[in-house]
Coordinates of C-alpha atoms and ligand atoms in Angstrom, one line a residue:
X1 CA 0.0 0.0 0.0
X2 CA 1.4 3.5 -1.1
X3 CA -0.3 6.7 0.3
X4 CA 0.5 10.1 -1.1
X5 CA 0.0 13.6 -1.0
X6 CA -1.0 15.8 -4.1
X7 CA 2.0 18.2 -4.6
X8 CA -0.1 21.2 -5.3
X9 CA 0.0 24.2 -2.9
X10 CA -3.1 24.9 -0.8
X11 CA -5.4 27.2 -3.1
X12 CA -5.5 30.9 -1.9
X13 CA -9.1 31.2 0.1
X14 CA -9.6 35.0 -0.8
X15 CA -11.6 36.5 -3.6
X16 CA -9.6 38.3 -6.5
X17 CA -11.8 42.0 -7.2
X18 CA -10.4 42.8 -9.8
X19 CA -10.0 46.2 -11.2
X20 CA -9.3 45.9 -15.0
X21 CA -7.1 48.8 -16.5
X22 CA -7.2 48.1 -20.3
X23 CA -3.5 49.3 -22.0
X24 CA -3.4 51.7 -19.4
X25 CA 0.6 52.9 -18.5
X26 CA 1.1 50.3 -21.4
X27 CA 4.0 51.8 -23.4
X28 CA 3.0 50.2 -26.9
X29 CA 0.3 47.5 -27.8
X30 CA 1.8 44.2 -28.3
X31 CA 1.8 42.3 -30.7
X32 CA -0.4 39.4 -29.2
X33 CA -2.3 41.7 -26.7
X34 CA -6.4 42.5 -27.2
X35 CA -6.8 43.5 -23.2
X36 CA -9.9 45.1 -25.3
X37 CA -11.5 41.7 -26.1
X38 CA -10.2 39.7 -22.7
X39 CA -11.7 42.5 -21.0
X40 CA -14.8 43.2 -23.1
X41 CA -13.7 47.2 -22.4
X42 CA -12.0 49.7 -24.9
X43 CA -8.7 51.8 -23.9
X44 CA -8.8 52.5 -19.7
X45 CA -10.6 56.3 -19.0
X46 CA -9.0 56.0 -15.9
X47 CA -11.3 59.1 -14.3
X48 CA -14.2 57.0 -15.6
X49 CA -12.7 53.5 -14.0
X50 CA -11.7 55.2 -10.7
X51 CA -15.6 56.6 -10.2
X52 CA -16.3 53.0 -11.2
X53 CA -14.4 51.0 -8.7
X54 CA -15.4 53.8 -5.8
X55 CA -19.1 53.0 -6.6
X56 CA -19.1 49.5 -6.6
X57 CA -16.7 48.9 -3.6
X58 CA -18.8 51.0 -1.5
X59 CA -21.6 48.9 -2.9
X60 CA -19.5 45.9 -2.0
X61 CA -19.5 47.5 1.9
X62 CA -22.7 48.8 2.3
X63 CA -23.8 44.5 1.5
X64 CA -21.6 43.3 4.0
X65 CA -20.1 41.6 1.1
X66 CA -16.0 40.7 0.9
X67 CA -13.0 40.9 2.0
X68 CA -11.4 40.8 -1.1
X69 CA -7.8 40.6 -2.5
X70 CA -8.0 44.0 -5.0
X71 CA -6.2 43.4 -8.4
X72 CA -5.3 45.8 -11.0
X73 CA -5.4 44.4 -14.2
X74 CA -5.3 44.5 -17.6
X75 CA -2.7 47.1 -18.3
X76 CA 0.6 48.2 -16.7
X77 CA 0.5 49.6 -13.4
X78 CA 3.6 51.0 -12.3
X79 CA 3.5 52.7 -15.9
X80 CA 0.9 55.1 -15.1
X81 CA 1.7 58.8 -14.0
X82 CA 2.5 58.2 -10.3
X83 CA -0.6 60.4 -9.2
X84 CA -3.0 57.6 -10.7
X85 CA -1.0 55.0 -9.0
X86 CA -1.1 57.0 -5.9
X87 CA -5.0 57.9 -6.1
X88 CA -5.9 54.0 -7.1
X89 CA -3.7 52.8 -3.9
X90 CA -5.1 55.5 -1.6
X91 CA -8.7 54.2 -2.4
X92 CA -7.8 50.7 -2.0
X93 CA -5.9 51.6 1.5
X94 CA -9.4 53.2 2.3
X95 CA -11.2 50.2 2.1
X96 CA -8.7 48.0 3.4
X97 CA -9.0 50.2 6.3
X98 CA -12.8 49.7 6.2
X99 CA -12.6 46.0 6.2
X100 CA -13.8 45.1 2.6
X101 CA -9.7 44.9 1.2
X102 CA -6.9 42.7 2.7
X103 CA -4.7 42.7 -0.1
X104 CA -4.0 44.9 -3.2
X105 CA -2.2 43.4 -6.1
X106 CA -1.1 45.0 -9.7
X107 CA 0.0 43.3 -12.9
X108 CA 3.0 45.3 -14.8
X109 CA 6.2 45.2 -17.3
X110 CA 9.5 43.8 -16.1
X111 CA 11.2 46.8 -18.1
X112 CA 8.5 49.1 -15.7
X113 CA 10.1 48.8 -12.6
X114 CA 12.4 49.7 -10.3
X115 CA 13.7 49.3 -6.6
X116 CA 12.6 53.2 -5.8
X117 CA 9.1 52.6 -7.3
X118 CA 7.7 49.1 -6.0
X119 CA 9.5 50.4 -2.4
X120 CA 7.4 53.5 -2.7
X121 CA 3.8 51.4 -4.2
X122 CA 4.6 49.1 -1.4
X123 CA 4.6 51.9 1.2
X124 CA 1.1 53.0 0.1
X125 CA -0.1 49.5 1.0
X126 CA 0.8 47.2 -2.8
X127 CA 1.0 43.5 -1.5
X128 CA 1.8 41.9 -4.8
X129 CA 3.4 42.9 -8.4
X130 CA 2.3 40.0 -11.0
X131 CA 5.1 40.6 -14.4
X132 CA 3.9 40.2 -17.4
X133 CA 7.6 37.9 -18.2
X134 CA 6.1 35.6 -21.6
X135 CA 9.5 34.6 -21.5
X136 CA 13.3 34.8 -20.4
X137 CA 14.2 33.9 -24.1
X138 CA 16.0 36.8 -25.9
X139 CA 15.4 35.3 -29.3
X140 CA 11.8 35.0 -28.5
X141 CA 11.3 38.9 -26.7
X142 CA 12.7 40.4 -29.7
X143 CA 10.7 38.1 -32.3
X144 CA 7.4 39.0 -30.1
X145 CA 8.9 42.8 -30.0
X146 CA 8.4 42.8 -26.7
X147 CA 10.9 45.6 -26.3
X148 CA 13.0 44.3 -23.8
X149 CA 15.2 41.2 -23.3
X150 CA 15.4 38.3 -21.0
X151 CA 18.3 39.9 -18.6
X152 CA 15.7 42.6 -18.1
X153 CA 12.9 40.0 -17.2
X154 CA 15.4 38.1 -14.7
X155 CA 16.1 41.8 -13.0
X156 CA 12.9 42.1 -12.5
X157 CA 11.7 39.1 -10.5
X158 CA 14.9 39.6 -8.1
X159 CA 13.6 43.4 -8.1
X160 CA 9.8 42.4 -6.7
X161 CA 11.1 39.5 -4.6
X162 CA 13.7 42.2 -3.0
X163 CA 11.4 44.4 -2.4
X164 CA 9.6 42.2 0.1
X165 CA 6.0 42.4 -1.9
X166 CA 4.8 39.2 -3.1
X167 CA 5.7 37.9 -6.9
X168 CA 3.6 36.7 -9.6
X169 CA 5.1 35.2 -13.6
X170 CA 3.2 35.3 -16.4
X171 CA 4.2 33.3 -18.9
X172 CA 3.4 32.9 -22.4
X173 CA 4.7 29.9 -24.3
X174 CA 4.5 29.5 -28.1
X175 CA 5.3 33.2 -28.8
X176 CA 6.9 33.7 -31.9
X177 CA 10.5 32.8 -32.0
X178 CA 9.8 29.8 -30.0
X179 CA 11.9 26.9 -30.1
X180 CA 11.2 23.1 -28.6
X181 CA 12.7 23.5 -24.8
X182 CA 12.2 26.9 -24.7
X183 CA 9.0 27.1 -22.4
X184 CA 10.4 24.1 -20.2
X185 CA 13.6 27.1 -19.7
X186 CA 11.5 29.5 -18.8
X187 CA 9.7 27.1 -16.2
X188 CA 12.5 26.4 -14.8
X189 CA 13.9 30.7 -14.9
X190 CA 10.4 31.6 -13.2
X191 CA 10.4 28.6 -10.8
X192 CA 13.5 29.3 -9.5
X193 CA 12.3 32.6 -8.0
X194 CA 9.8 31.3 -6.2
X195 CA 6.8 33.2 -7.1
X196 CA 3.8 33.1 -5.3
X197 CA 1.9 32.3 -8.2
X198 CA 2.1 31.8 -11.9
X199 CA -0.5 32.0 -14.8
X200 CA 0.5 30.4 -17.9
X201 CA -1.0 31.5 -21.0
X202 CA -0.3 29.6 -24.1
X203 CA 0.0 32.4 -27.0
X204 CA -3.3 33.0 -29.0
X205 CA -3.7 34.8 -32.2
X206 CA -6.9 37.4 -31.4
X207 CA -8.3 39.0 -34.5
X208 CA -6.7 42.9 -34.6
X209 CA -3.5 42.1 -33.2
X210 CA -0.4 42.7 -34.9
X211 CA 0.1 38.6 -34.5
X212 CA -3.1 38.0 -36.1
X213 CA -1.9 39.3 -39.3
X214 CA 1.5 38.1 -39.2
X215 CA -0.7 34.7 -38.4
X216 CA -2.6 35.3 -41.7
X217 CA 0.7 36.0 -44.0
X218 CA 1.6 32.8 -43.2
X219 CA 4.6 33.9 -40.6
X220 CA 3.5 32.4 -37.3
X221 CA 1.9 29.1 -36.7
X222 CA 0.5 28.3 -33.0
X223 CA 1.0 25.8 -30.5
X224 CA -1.4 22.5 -31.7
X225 CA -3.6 22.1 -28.6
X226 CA -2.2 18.5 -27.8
X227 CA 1.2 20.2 -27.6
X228 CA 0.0 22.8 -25.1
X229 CA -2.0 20.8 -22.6
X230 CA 1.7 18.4 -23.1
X231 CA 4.0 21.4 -21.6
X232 CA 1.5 23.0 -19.5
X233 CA 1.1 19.2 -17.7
X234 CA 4.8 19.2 -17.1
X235 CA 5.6 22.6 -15.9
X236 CA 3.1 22.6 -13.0
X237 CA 5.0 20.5 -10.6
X238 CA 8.0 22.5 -11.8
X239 CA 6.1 25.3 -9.9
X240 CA 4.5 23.3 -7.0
X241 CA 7.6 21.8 -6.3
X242 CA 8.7 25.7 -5.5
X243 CA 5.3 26.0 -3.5
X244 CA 3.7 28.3 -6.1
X245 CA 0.6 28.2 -7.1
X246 CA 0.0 28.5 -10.9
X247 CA -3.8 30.4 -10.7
X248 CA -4.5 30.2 -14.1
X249 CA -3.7 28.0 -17.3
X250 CA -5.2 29.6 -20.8
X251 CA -6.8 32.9 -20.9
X252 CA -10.0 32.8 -19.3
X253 CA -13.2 33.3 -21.9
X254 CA -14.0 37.0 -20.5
X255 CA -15.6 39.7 -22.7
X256 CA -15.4 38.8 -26.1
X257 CA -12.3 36.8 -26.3
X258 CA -13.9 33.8 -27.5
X259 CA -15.5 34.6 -30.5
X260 CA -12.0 36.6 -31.8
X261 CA -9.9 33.7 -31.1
X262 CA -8.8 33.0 -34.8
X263 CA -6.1 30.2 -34.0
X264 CA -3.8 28.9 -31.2
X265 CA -4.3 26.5 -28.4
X266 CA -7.5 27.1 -26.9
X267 CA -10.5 25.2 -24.8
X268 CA -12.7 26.1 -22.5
X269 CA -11.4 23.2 -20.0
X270 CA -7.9 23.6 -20.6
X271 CA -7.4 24.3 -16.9
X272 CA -9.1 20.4 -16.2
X273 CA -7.1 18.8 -19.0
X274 CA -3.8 20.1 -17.8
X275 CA -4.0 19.2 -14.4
X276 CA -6.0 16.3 -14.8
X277 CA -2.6 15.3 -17.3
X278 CA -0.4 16.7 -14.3
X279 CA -1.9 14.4 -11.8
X280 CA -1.8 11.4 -14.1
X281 CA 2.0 11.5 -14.2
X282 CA 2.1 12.0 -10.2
X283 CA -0.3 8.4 -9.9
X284 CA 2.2 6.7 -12.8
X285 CA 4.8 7.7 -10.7
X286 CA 3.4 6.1 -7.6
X287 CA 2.4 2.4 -9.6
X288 CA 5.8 2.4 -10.7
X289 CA 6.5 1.8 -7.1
X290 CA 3.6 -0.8 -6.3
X291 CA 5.1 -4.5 -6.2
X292 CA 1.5 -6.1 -7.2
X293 CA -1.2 -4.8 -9.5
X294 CA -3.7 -2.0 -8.1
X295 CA -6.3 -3.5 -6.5
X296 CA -8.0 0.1 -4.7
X297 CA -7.7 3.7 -5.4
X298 CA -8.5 6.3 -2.9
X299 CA -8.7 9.4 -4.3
X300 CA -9.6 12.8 -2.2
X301 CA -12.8 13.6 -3.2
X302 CA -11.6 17.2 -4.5
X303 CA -10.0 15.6 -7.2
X304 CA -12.9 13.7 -8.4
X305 CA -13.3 16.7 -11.2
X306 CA -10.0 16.3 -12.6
X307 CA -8.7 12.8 -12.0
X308 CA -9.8 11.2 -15.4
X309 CA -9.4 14.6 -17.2
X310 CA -12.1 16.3 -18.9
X311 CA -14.7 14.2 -20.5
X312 CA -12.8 11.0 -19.1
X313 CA -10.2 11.6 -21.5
X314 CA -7.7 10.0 -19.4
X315 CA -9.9 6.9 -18.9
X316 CA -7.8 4.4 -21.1
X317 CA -4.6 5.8 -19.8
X318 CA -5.4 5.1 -16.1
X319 CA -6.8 1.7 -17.2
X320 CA -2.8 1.2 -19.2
X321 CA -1.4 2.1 -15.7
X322 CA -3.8 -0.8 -14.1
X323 CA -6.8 1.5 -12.6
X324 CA -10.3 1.0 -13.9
X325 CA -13.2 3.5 -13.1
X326 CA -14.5 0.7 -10.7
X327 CA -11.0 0.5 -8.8
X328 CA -11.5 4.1 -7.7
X329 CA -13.1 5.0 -4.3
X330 CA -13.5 8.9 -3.5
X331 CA -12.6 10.0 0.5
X332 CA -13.0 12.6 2.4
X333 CA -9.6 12.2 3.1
X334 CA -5.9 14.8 1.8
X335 CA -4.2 11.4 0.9
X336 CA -4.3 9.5 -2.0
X337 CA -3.9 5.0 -0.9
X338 CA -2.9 3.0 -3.5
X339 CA -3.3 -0.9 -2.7
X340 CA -2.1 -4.1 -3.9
X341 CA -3.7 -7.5 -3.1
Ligands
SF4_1 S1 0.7 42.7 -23.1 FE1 0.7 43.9 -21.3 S2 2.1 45.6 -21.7 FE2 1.6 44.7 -23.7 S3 -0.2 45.9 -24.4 FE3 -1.0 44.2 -23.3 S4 -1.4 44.9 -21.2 FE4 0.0 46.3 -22.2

């Protein structure tokens, strides 16, 4: 008999408000980037989206409802003129001190910060900087024109972790100029820091971005789907193994992202598949060790969703490794028990 624990970091229990800043501090568009369609809103009014998130926090107060973790989103942060950064942070600090707030988060550019700047955010009460990396690879930063280079990008996570704040990595694999290996680097780059958490967003073409027509020329060819769920699978222990959690795998199908997705590596249970993939590797692992065939599994019931992937995908390949639908039993337990006779 083999018990065992799922590797995965306990999941964060607070809710994410987020405030979404479309382009807003963002330098240039680039060339995979439709904030506009992920967000379903056009370029940030940031007079309009500060009266916004005022109104519906106070909302949020008056209904007893939260706390919440406050995210900025969508654009990049520490980019915008420092009295906006200051006036969104003040408001935020005022309904931390009401209660409704415990943490504040931002997402931003590794080539936006700097030691002065995320010491001063994280004076007026920032919690977390989430970098927008896509990848440590200088080949693949300047084929994306991302405008800076993968020195700048490692810099930058020392930068946040230094600064005592937590970090998060964004990653985007399949960019152009991407190579076989090249994600599996970056993995390893990002994981290495530590971060608190890490989204990993394999690269879509979204109809009006420069990518979508260098996409239609014929110049860039996404990741096949298989490909993506593949490396996604074999990063995230990569990342629990560092006790970060990755929050998010694909871009989630907000606004109108869906129906302008014209190619790349997309599904709506990407996320399941992945993990589902992730987990299946983990339970190999563990038959490997059995001296007898596998006679029970106990699975934690939480896992139920993901164990045989999405739409029992994985059904045939558990049943390879020895475990049949009808060899599963789901406990209110943390441990996974493998038996033998
Ligand atoms: S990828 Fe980030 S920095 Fe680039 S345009 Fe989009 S939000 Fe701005």
């Amino acid at each position: 008999m083999i018990q065992f624990s799922h590797p995965e970091p306990e999941p964060s229990t607070t809710t994410i408000w987020p405030v979404f800043l479309p382009f807003a501090g963002c330098p240039y568009r680039c060339l995979y980037c439709a904030q506009d369609k992920q967000t379903g809103r056009g370029e940030a009014q940031l007079e309009a989206l500060f009266r916004d998130m005022q109104n519906d926090l106070t909302q949020a107060l008056e209904q007893g409802r939260g706390p919440y973790e406050l995210a900025f989103y969508g654009g990049t942060f520490t980019a915008l003129p420092r009295p906006w950064q200051e006036r969104f942070l003040e408001l935020a600090d005022r309904f931390r001190q009401a209660g409704l707030v415990t943490r504040v988060r931002c997402s931003t550019r590794p080539d936006c910060v700097d030691a002065d700047g995320l010491a001063a955010l994280r004076e007026r009460g920032l919690d977390l900087v989430e970098l927008g990396i896509q990848s440590f690879d200088d080949g693949a930063l300047r084929a994306s024109s991302r405008g800076y280079d993968g020195r700048t990008a490692r810099r930058a996570c020392g930068l946040v972790k230094a600064s005592g704040m937590g970090l998060g990595v964004q990653l985007l694999p399949g960019l152009p100029g991407d190579d076989r290996g090249l994600f599996r680097a970056d993995v390893d780059v990002a994981a290495a820091f530590a971060p608190e958490t890490a989204r990993l967003y394999p690269c879509l073409v979204i109809r009006g971005t420069g990518l979508a027509t260098l996409w239609e020329r014929g110049e860039y060819e996404p990741w096949p789907l298989a490909r993506a769920k593949e490396e996604l699978a074999e990063a995230l222990p990569v990342f629990w193994e560092k006790g970060s959690r990755v929050i998010r795998l694909g871009l989630a199908p907000e606004g109108t992202l869906a129906e302008n997705i014209l190619a790349g590596p997309w599904h709506p249970a990407l996320g399941q598949s992945v993990r589902g993939l992730a987990l299946l590797a983990i339970v190999r692992g563990q038959v490997a060790k059995l001296d007898g065939p596998v006679t029970g599994f106990e699975v934690p019931r939480r896992y139920q969703g993901e164990l045989f992937g999405h739409a029992g995908e994985l059904v045939d390949d558990y049943a390879a490794a020895g475990i049949r639908k009808e060899t599963v039993r789901y406990v209110d337990r943390e441990r996974f028990r493998l038996t033998t006779q």
